[in-house]
Amino acid sequence: MRVKIAVLPGDGIGPEVVKQAIKVINVLSKKFHHQVEIKEGIVGGAAIDKFGDPLPEETWKICEESDSILLGAVGGPKWDNLPGDKRPEKALLKLRSGFNLFANLRPISIFDELIFSSPIKEEYLKGVDFIIVRELTGGLYFGKPKETRIENGEEIAIDTMIYRTSEIRRIAHVAFKMAQKRKKKVTSVDKANILECSRLWRKIVEEVAKEYPDVALEHMYVDNCAMQIVRNPKQFDVILTENTFGDILSDEAAVITGSIGMLPSASLGETKKGLYEPIHGSAPDIAGQNVANPIATILSVALMFRYSFDLEEEAKLIEKSVRKVLSLGYFTKDLYANNPYAQKMVTTEEMGDLICSVIEGGA
Ligand SMILES: NC(=O)c1ccc[n+]([C@@H]2O[C@H](COP(=O)([O-])OP(=O)(O)OC[C@H]3O[C@@H](n4cnc5c(N)ncnc54)[C@H](O)[C@@H]3O)[C@@H](O)[C@H]2O)c1
């Protein structure tokens, strides 16, 4: 297969972890005889410093001409005081809305070797494997009016939650299709006892569900779901939810895995082009020290091969190789202390090399 990947390392630890992901892409493409062309673009704070714009035209063009996009992380204290539309994070919003990436996928699975670092007891965690499908381009974050104004002598702030039938329908299809390839269960999360948007959400999700008779559908209120994620996370297969609820629940779900450096994400639209990135930020506190965990970014490459290129065998090999390296007792600094499985602490570069060598030899 011949593919073009846009790689946007970004700020802080972004370039360090992305470098390891590029190594993995190169090893994998050699092994499976794929022709992968990688083009790097500048994004986030680094792009503000150079071009005064978090997503310069040149970077946009690289992404536009590529089949898929891999991003490290953006942001850092240097740019914290800039106004909202000039901040590094603006680049992410522009990429998501510019390519109409309306579906954010966040797989939540547990590595046995990392259960020790989770705040949840082992018996509730073993075997947890679900995915959150979050609507990413609608709802409260984008609805208008969105403003602060003076009314009757006091300041008031307004955000607006809007959902259109078409927005709900297309994200519901993503969730049901995903469930068909998994354990065939969708939990649709809303607040239909209070919100009009949620009542429409529920109605449309039920309509879409009729097209997938092999998938079981349940509805859950968001407050209950927040509780169930810590009480009994094994019950979930695919959680389908709107933008704001998904933002909060996906961070909660990430925490139960005990390791922010391990979790990948994918943002997809109607086409095969996706934006793949680790869920963590630019970690300025450890940047430049060769200690960051590159696994979330490497697992994001696995998602890219799965969802953008339909190369399941390659995706699985990356995931199995990561598991193999952990099972051998190699951990980066974030996961080393008090880890009963740890044999050796490795650097960012060493972790990348270990995963590559397992891929080369077969996991
Ligand atoms: N998608 C993104 O690019 C994204 C996401 C979240 C935050 N940010 C930005 O990143 C900056 C820092 O934000 P933050 O500190 O709230 O979150 P963060 O995720 O960068 O860091 C939180 C903590 O986790 C640690 N950590 C994160 N990733 C790690 C990894 N791969 N290996 C080892 N340890 C890791 C950090 O050292 C830190 O202690 C901010 O400017 C924020 O706006 C960017």
CSV table of C-alpha atoms and ligand atoms in Angstrom, one decimal:
chain,number,residue,atom,x,y,z
A,1,MET,CA,0.0,0.0,0.0
A,2,ARG,CA,1.2,3.6,-0.7
A,3,VAL,CA,0.2,6.2,1.8
A,4,LYS,CA,1.1,9.8,2.8
A,5,ILE,CA,1.2,10.7,6.5
A,6,ALA,CA,1.4,14.3,7.8
A,7,VAL,CA,3.3,14.3,11.0
A,8,LEU,CA,3.0,17.3,13.3
A,9,PRO,CA,5.3,16.9,16.4
A,10,GLY,CA,4.2,20.1,18.1
A,11,ASP,CA,5.6,21.3,21.5
A,12,GLY,CA,7.1,20.0,24.7
A,13,ILE,CA,7.4,16.2,24.6
A,14,GLY,CA,5.6,16.1,21.3
A,15,PRO,CA,8.7,15.9,19.1
A,16,GLU,CA,10.3,13.2,21.4
A,17,VAL,CA,7.3,10.9,21.4
A,18,VAL,CA,6.5,11.5,17.7
A,19,LYS,CA,10.1,10.5,16.8
A,20,GLN,CA,9.5,7.0,18.3
A,21,ALA,CA,6.2,6.7,16.4
A,22,ILE,CA,8.0,7.5,13.1
A,23,LYS,CA,10.5,4.7,13.9
A,24,VAL,CA,7.5,2.4,14.3
A,25,ILE,CA,5.9,3.5,11.1
A,26,ASN,CA,9.2,2.9,9.2
A,27,VAL,CA,9.8,-0.5,10.7
A,28,LEU,CA,6.3,-1.6,10.1
A,29,SER,CA,6.2,-0.4,6.5
A,30,LYS,CA,9.4,-2.2,5.7
A,31,LYS,CA,8.1,-5.4,7.2
A,32,PHE,CA,4.8,-5.3,5.3
A,33,HIS,CA,6.2,-3.7,2.1
A,34,HIS,CA,4.1,-0.5,2.4
A,35,GLN,CA,5.4,2.7,0.8
A,36,VAL,CA,4.8,5.4,3.4
A,37,GLU,CA,5.7,9.0,2.7
A,38,ILE,CA,6.1,11.1,5.8
A,39,LYS,CA,5.9,14.9,5.7
A,40,GLU,CA,6.5,17.0,8.8
A,41,GLY,CA,4.6,20.2,9.6
A,42,ILE,CA,5.1,22.8,12.3
A,43,VAL,CA,2.1,23.3,14.6
A,44,GLY,CA,1.1,24.8,18.0
A,45,GLY,CA,3.5,27.0,20.0
A,46,ALA,CA,6.4,26.2,17.7
A,47,ALA,CA,4.4,27.6,14.8
A,48,ILE,CA,3.3,30.7,16.7
A,49,ASP,CA,7.0,31.4,17.4
A,50,LYS,CA,7.9,31.0,13.7
A,51,PHE,CA,4.9,32.2,11.8
A,52,GLY,CA,2.6,33.9,14.4
A,53,ASP,CA,0.0,31.3,13.6
A,54,PRO,CA,-0.6,27.9,15.4
A,55,LEU,CA,-1.6,26.2,12.2
A,56,PRO,CA,0.2,27.9,9.3
A,57,GLU,CA,-1.0,27.6,5.7
A,58,GLU,CA,2.0,25.4,4.9
A,59,THR,CA,1.1,22.9,7.6
A,60,TRP,CA,-2.5,22.9,6.5
A,61,LYS,CA,-1.4,22.1,3.0
A,62,ILE,CA,0.7,19.2,4.1
A,63,CYS,CA,-2.3,17.8,6.1
A,64,GLU,CA,-4.7,18.4,3.1
A,65,GLU,CA,-2.4,16.5,0.8
A,66,SER,CA,-1.9,13.5,3.2
A,67,ASP,CA,-4.0,10.5,3.8
A,68,SER,CA,-3.8,10.8,7.5
A,69,ILE,CA,-2.4,13.0,10.3
A,70,LEU,CA,-0.3,12.1,13.4
A,71,LEU,CA,0.0,14.8,16.0
A,72,GLY,CA,2.2,14.9,19.1
A,73,ALA,CA,1.0,17.6,21.5
A,74,VAL,CA,0.7,21.4,21.5
A,75,GLY,CA,0.9,24.1,24.2
A,76,GLY,CA,3.0,25.1,27.1
A,77,PRO,CA,3.5,27.9,29.6
A,78,LYS,CA,5.2,30.1,27.1
A,79,TRP,CA,2.0,30.6,25.2
A,80,ASP,CA,-0.5,30.5,28.1
A,81,ASN,CA,-1.3,34.2,28.2
A,82,LEU,CA,-2.1,34.5,24.5
A,83,PRO,CA,-5.8,35.3,23.6
A,84,GLY,CA,-8.0,32.2,22.9
A,85,ASP,CA,-7.9,32.4,19.1
A,86,LYS,CA,-4.1,32.8,19.0
A,87,ARG,CA,-3.3,29.9,21.4
A,88,PRO,CA,-1.6,26.7,20.3
A,89,GLU,CA,-4.8,24.6,21.0
A,90,LYS,CA,-6.5,26.6,18.3
A,91,ALA,CA,-4.6,24.4,15.8
A,92,LEU,CA,-6.4,21.3,17.1
A,93,LEU,CA,-9.8,22.9,16.7
A,94,LYS,CA,-9.0,24.1,13.2
A,95,LEU,CA,-7.8,20.6,12.2
A,96,ARG,CA,-10.9,19.0,13.6
A,97,SER,CA,-13.4,21.4,12.1
A,98,GLY,CA,-11.4,22.0,8.9
A,99,PHE,CA,-11.4,18.3,8.0
A,100,ASN,CA,-14.9,17.8,9.6
A,101,LEU,CA,-13.5,15.2,12.1
A,102,PHE,CA,-16.7,14.7,14.0
A,103,ALA,CA,-16.0,11.4,15.7
A,104,ASN,CA,-13.5,11.1,18.5
A,105,LEU,CA,-12.6,7.5,19.4
A,106,ARG,CA,-10.8,6.8,22.6
A,107,PRO,CA,-10.2,3.1,23.4
A,108,ILE,CA,-9.9,2.3,27.1
A,109,SER,CA,-8.1,-1.0,27.8
A,110,ILE,CA,-6.1,-2.2,30.7
A,111,PHE,CA,-2.6,-3.4,30.7
A,112,ASP,CA,-2.2,-6.0,33.5
A,113,GLU,CA,1.3,-4.7,34.2
A,114,LEU,CA,-0.2,-1.3,35.0
A,115,ILE,CA,-3.1,-2.2,37.2
A,116,PHE,CA,-1.0,-1.3,40.2
A,117,SER,CA,-1.0,2.4,39.2
A,118,SER,CA,-4.8,2.6,38.8
A,119,PRO,CA,-6.9,4.1,41.6
A,120,ILE,CA,-9.5,1.3,41.0
A,121,LYS,CA,-9.2,-2.2,42.6
A,122,GLU,CA,-7.8,-4.9,40.4
A,123,GLU,CA,-10.9,-7.1,40.5
A,124,TYR,CA,-12.9,-4.3,38.8
A,125,LEU,CA,-10.3,-3.6,36.2
A,126,LYS,CA,-9.1,-6.9,34.8
A,127,GLY,CA,-10.6,-7.4,31.4
A,128,VAL,CA,-11.9,-3.8,31.0
A,129,ASP,CA,-12.0,-3.1,27.2
A,130,PHE,CA,-14.3,-0.4,25.9
A,131,ILE,CA,-14.3,2.5,23.5
A,132,ILE,CA,-15.8,6.0,23.9
A,133,VAL,CA,-17.2,7.5,20.7
A,134,ARG,CA,-17.6,11.2,21.3
A,135,GLU,CA,-19.3,13.7,19.0
A,136,LEU,CA,-16.6,16.3,18.4
A,137,THR,CA,-17.8,19.1,16.3
A,138,GLY,CA,-21.3,20.0,17.7
A,139,GLY,CA,-23.0,20.7,21.0
A,140,LEU,CA,-22.2,23.2,23.7
A,141,TYR,CA,-18.6,23.9,22.5
A,142,PHE,CA,-19.7,25.3,19.2
A,143,GLY,CA,-23.4,26.4,19.5
A,144,LYS,CA,-24.2,30.1,19.0
A,145,PRO,CA,-25.0,32.4,20.8
A,146,LYS,CA,-21.8,32.1,22.8
A,147,GLU,CA,-21.1,35.4,24.5
A,148,THR,CA,-20.7,37.4,27.7
A,149,ARG,CA,-22.8,40.6,28.0
A,150,ILE,CA,-24.3,43.0,30.5
A,151,GLU,CA,-28.0,42.5,31.2
A,152,ASN,CA,-29.8,44.5,33.8
A,153,GLY,CA,-26.5,45.8,35.1
A,154,GLU,CA,-24.8,42.5,35.6
A,155,GLU,CA,-22.5,40.4,33.5
A,156,ILE,CA,-24.1,37.2,32.1
A,157,ALA,CA,-22.4,34.4,30.1
A,158,ILE,CA,-24.2,32.3,27.5
A,159,ASP,CA,-23.3,29.0,25.9
A,160,THR,CA,-25.7,27.2,23.7
A,161,MET,CA,-26.1,23.5,23.2
A,162,ILE,CA,-27.4,22.6,19.7
A,163,TYR,CA,-27.7,19.3,18.0
A,164,ARG,CA,-29.0,18.6,14.5
A,165,THR,CA,-30.5,15.3,13.6
A,166,SER,CA,-27.8,14.8,10.9
A,167,GLU,CA,-25.0,15.3,13.5
A,168,ILE,CA,-26.5,12.7,15.8
A,169,ARG,CA,-27.3,10.2,13.1
A,170,ARG,CA,-23.8,10.2,11.7
A,171,ILE,CA,-22.0,9.7,15.0
A,172,ALA,CA,-24.5,7.0,16.0
A,173,HIS,CA,-23.6,5.1,12.8
A,174,VAL,CA,-20.0,5.3,13.8
A,175,ALA,CA,-20.7,3.8,17.2
A,176,PHE,CA,-23.0,1.0,16.0
A,177,LYS,CA,-20.5,0.0,13.2
A,178,MET,CA,-17.8,-0.1,15.8
A,179,ALA,CA,-19.9,-2.3,18.1
A,180,GLN,CA,-20.5,-4.7,15.3
A,181,LYS,CA,-16.8,-5.4,15.2
A,182,ARG,CA,-16.6,-5.7,19.0
A,183,LYS,CA,-18.9,-7.1,21.7
A,184,LYS,CA,-22.1,-5.7,20.0
A,185,LYS,CA,-23.3,-3.4,22.7
A,186,VAL,CA,-23.8,0.4,22.6
A,187,THR,CA,-24.4,2.5,25.7
A,188,SER,CA,-25.8,5.8,24.6
A,189,VAL,CA,-25.2,8.5,27.3
A,190,ASP,CA,-27.3,11.5,27.6
A,191,LYS,CA,-29.3,13.7,30.1
A,192,ALA,CA,-32.7,13.1,28.5
A,193,ASN,CA,-34.6,13.8,31.8
A,194,ILE,CA,-33.5,17.4,31.5
A,195,LEU,CA,-32.1,18.4,28.1
A,196,GLU,CA,-34.0,18.9,24.8
A,197,CYS,CA,-30.8,18.0,23.0
A,198,SER,CA,-30.6,14.7,24.8
A,199,ARG,CA,-34.2,13.9,24.0
A,200,LEU,CA,-33.5,14.3,20.3
A,201,TRP,CA,-30.3,12.4,20.8
A,202,ARG,CA,-32.1,9.5,22.3
A,203,LYS,CA,-34.8,9.5,19.6
A,204,ILE,CA,-32.3,9.5,16.7
A,205,VAL,CA,-30.0,6.9,18.3
A,206,GLU,CA,-33.1,4.6,18.6
A,207,GLU,CA,-33.9,5.1,15.0
A,208,VAL,CA,-30.3,4.3,13.9
A,209,ALA,CA,-30.3,1.2,16.2
A,210,LYS,CA,-33.0,-0.4,14.1
A,211,GLU,CA,-30.4,-0.6,11.2
A,212,TYR,CA,-28.2,-2.7,13.5
A,213,PRO,CA,-30.4,-5.5,14.9
A,214,ASP,CA,-27.3,-7.5,16.0
A,215,VAL,CA,-26.2,-4.7,18.4
A,216,ALA,CA,-27.8,-4.2,21.8
A,217,LEU,CA,-28.6,-0.6,22.7
A,218,GLU,CA,-29.0,0.8,26.2
A,219,HIS,CA,-29.4,4.3,27.4
A,220,MET,CA,-27.7,5.7,30.4
A,221,TYR,CA,-27.8,9.2,32.1
A,222,VAL,CA,-24.5,10.9,32.2
A,223,ASP,CA,-24.3,11.2,35.9
A,224,ASN,CA,-25.0,7.4,36.3
A,225,CYS,CA,-22.4,6.7,33.6
A,226,ALA,CA,-19.8,8.7,35.5
A,227,MET,CA,-20.5,6.5,38.5
A,228,GLN,CA,-20.5,3.2,36.5
A,229,ILE,CA,-17.1,3.9,34.9
A,230,VAL,CA,-15.5,3.6,38.3
A,231,ARG,CA,-18.0,1.1,39.8
A,232,ASN,CA,-18.2,-1.5,37.1
A,233,PRO,CA,-16.2,-0.5,33.9
A,234,LYS,CA,-16.4,-4.0,32.6
A,235,GLN,CA,-20.0,-3.6,31.6
A,236,PHE,CA,-19.2,-1.3,28.7
A,237,ASP,CA,-18.3,-2.1,25.1
A,238,VAL,CA,-19.1,1.1,23.1
A,239,ILE,CA,-20.1,4.3,24.9
A,240,LEU,CA,-21.7,6.8,22.5
A,241,THR,CA,-22.1,10.4,23.7
A,242,GLU,CA,-22.2,14.0,22.8
A,243,ASN,CA,-19.3,16.5,22.9
A,244,THR,CA,-19.2,17.9,26.5
A,245,PHE,CA,-20.2,14.6,28.2
A,246,GLY,CA,-17.6,12.8,26.1
A,247,ASP,CA,-14.9,15.2,27.0
A,248,ILE,CA,-15.5,14.6,30.7
A,249,LEU,CA,-16.2,10.9,30.6
A,250,SER,CA,-13.2,10.2,28.5
A,251,ASP,CA,-10.8,11.8,30.9
A,252,GLU,CA,-12.5,10.0,33.8
A,253,ALA,CA,-12.1,6.7,31.9
A,254,ALA,CA,-8.4,7.5,31.1
A,255,VAL,CA,-7.7,7.9,34.8
A,256,ILE,CA,-8.9,4.4,35.7
A,257,THR,CA,-6.3,2.9,33.4
A,258,GLY,CA,-3.7,4.5,35.7
A,259,SER,CA,-1.5,5.8,32.9
A,260,ILE,CA,-1.9,9.0,30.9
A,261,GLY,CA,1.1,8.1,28.8
A,262,MET,CA,-0.5,5.0,27.4
A,263,LEU,CA,-3.8,6.2,25.8
A,264,PRO,CA,-4.2,6.9,22.1
A,265,SER,CA,-7.1,8.6,20.3
A,266,ALA,CA,-8.4,9.0,16.8
A,267,SER,CA,-10.6,11.7,15.3
A,268,LEU,CA,-12.5,10.7,12.2
A,269,GLY,CA,-14.9,12.1,9.7
A,270,GLU,CA,-16.8,10.8,6.6
A,271,THR,CA,-13.6,10.0,4.7
A,272,LYS,CA,-10.7,7.8,5.7
A,273,LYS,CA,-8.5,10.8,6.7
A,274,GLY,CA,-8.1,10.9,10.5
A,275,LEU,CA,-6.2,12.9,13.1
A,276,TYR,CA,-4.4,10.6,15.5
A,277,GLU,CA,-2.8,11.8,18.7
A,278,PRO,CA,-2.0,10.7,22.3
A,279,ILE,CA,-4.5,11.9,24.8
A,280,HIS,CA,-1.8,13.6,27.0
A,281,GLY,CA,-0.5,17.1,26.6
A,282,SER,CA,2.9,18.5,25.9
A,283,ALA,CA,4.1,17.7,29.5
A,284,PRO,CA,6.5,20.8,29.7
A,285,ASP,CA,7.7,19.5,33.1
A,286,ILE,CA,9.6,16.6,31.5
A,287,ALA,CA,10.2,17.9,28.0
A,288,GLY,CA,13.7,17.5,26.5
A,289,GLN,CA,14.7,14.9,29.1
A,290,ASN,CA,14.2,11.7,27.1
A,291,VAL,CA,11.9,10.3,29.8
A,292,ALA,CA,8.5,10.7,28.3
A,293,ASN,CA,6.4,7.6,27.6
A,294,PRO,CA,6.0,7.3,23.8
A,295,ILE,CA,3.4,4.4,24.0
A,296,ALA,CA,0.3,6.6,23.6
A,297,THR,CA,1.7,8.0,20.4
A,298,ILE,CA,2.8,4.6,19.1
A,299,LEU,CA,-0.7,3.2,19.9
A,300,SER,CA,-2.1,6.1,17.9
A,301,VAL,CA,-0.2,4.8,14.9
A,302,ALA,CA,-1.9,1.5,15.5
A,303,LEU,CA,-5.3,3.2,15.3
A,304,MET,CA,-4.2,5.0,12.1
A,305,PHE,CA,-3.4,1.7,10.4
A,306,ARG,CA,-6.7,0.3,11.6
A,307,TYR,CA,-9.1,3.1,10.8
A,308,SER,CA,-7.5,5.1,8.0
A,309,PHE,CA,-5.7,2.3,6.1
A,310,ASP,CA,-7.8,-0.7,7.0
A,311,LEU,CA,-4.5,-2.6,7.9
A,312,GLU,CA,-5.7,-4.6,10.9
A,313,GLU,CA,-2.8,-7.0,11.0
A,314,GLU,CA,-0.3,-4.1,11.2
A,315,ALA,CA,-2.4,-2.4,13.9
A,316,LYS,CA,-2.6,-5.6,16.0
A,317,LEU,CA,1.2,-6.2,15.6
A,318,ILE,CA,1.9,-2.7,17.1
A,319,GLU,CA,-0.5,-3.4,20.0
A,320,LYS,CA,0.9,-6.9,20.7
A,321,SER,CA,4.5,-5.5,20.5
A,322,VAL,CA,3.7,-2.9,23.1
A,323,ARG,CA,2.2,-5.5,25.4
A,324,LYS,CA,5.2,-7.8,24.9
A,325,VAL,CA,7.7,-5.0,25.8
A,326,LEU,CA,5.8,-4.3,29.0
A,327,SER,CA,5.5,-8.0,29.9
A,328,LEU,CA,9.3,-8.2,29.7
A,329,GLY,CA,9.5,-5.6,32.4
A,330,TYR,CA,10.6,-2.5,30.5
A,331,PHE,CA,9.0,0.8,31.6
A,332,THR,CA,9.6,4.5,31.1
A,333,LYS,CA,10.0,6.6,34.3
A,334,ASP,CA,6.3,7.4,34.7
A,335,LEU,CA,5.4,3.8,35.1
A,336,TYR,CA,8.5,2.5,36.9
A,337,ALA,CA,8.3,3.5,40.5
A,338,ASN,CA,6.5,0.9,42.7
A,339,ASN,CA,5.8,-1.3,39.7
A,340,PRO,CA,5.9,-4.9,40.7
A,341,TYR,CA,6.5,-6.0,37.1
A,342,ALA,CA,9.4,-3.5,36.4
A,343,GLN,CA,12.8,-4.9,35.6
A,344,LYS,CA,14.4,-2.0,33.9
A,345,MET,CA,13.7,1.7,33.5
A,346,VAL,CA,14.1,2.8,29.9
A,347,THR,CA,14.3,6.2,28.1
A,348,THR,CA,11.9,7.4,25.5
A,349,GLU,CA,14.3,6.4,22.7
A,350,GLU,CA,14.9,3.0,24.3
A,351,MET,CA,11.2,2.3,24.5
A,352,GLY,CA,10.8,3.2,20.9
A,353,ASP,CA,13.7,0.9,19.9
A,354,LEU,CA,12.4,-2.0,22.0
A,355,ILE,CA,8.9,-1.8,20.4
A,356,CYS,CA,10.5,-1.6,16.9
A,357,SER,CA,12.7,-4.6,17.6
A,358,VAL,CA,9.7,-6.7,18.7
A,359,ILE,CA,7.8,-5.6,15.6
A,360,GLU,CA,10.8,-6.7,13.4
A,361,GLY,CA,11.0,-10.0,15.1
A,362,GLY,CA,7.2,-10.5,15.4
A,363,ALA,CA,5.4,-10.1,18.7
B,1,LIG,N1,-3.9,17.5,22.7
B,1,LIG,C1,-3.0,18.3,23.1
B,1,LIG,O1,-2.1,18.7,22.5
B,1,LIG,C2,-3.0,18.7,24.6
B,1,LIG,C3,-3.8,18.0,25.5
B,1,LIG,C4,-3.8,18.4,26.8
B,1,LIG,C5,-3.0,19.4,27.3
B,1,LIG,N2,-2.3,20.1,26.3
B,1,LIG,C6,-1.4,21.2,26.7
B,1,LIG,O2,-0.2,20.6,27.3
B,1,LIG,C7,0.3,21.5,28.3
B,1,LIG,C8,0.5,20.8,29.6
B,1,LIG,O3,-0.8,20.4,30.1
B,1,LIG,P1,-1.0,19.5,31.4
B,1,LIG,O4,0.2,19.5,32.2
B,1,LIG,O5,-2.3,19.8,31.9
B,1,LIG,O6,-1.2,18.0,30.8
B,1,LIG,P2,-0.1,16.9,30.3
B,1,LIG,O7,-0.8,15.8,29.8
B,1,LIG,O8,0.9,17.6,29.4
B,1,LIG,O9,0.7,16.5,31.7
B,1,LIG,C9,0.1,16.1,32.8
B,1,LIG,C10,1.1,15.2,33.7
B,1,LIG,O10,1.3,14.0,33.0
B,1,LIG,C11,2.6,13.8,32.7
B,1,LIG,N3,2.7,13.2,31.3
B,1,LIG,C12,1.9,13.5,30.3
B,1,LIG,N4,2.3,12.8,29.2
B,1,LIG,C13,3.2,12.0,29.6
B,1,LIG,C14,4.0,11.0,28.9
B,1,LIG,N5,3.8,10.7,27.6
B,1,LIG,N6,5.0,10.4,29.6
B,1,LIG,C15,5.2,10.6,30.9
B,1,LIG,N7,4.5,11.5,31.6
B,1,LIG,C16,3.5,12.2,30.9
B,1,LIG,C17,3.3,15.2,32.7
B,1,LIG,O11,4.7,15.1,33.0
B,1,LIG,C18,2.5,15.8,33.8
B,1,LIG,O12,3.0,15.6,35.0
B,1,LIG,C19,-0.7,22.7,28.4
B,1,LIG,O13,-0.2,23.7,27.6
B,1,LIG,C20,-1.9,22.1,27.8
B,1,LIG,O14,-2.7,23.1,27.2
B,1,LIG,C21,-2.3,19.8,25.0
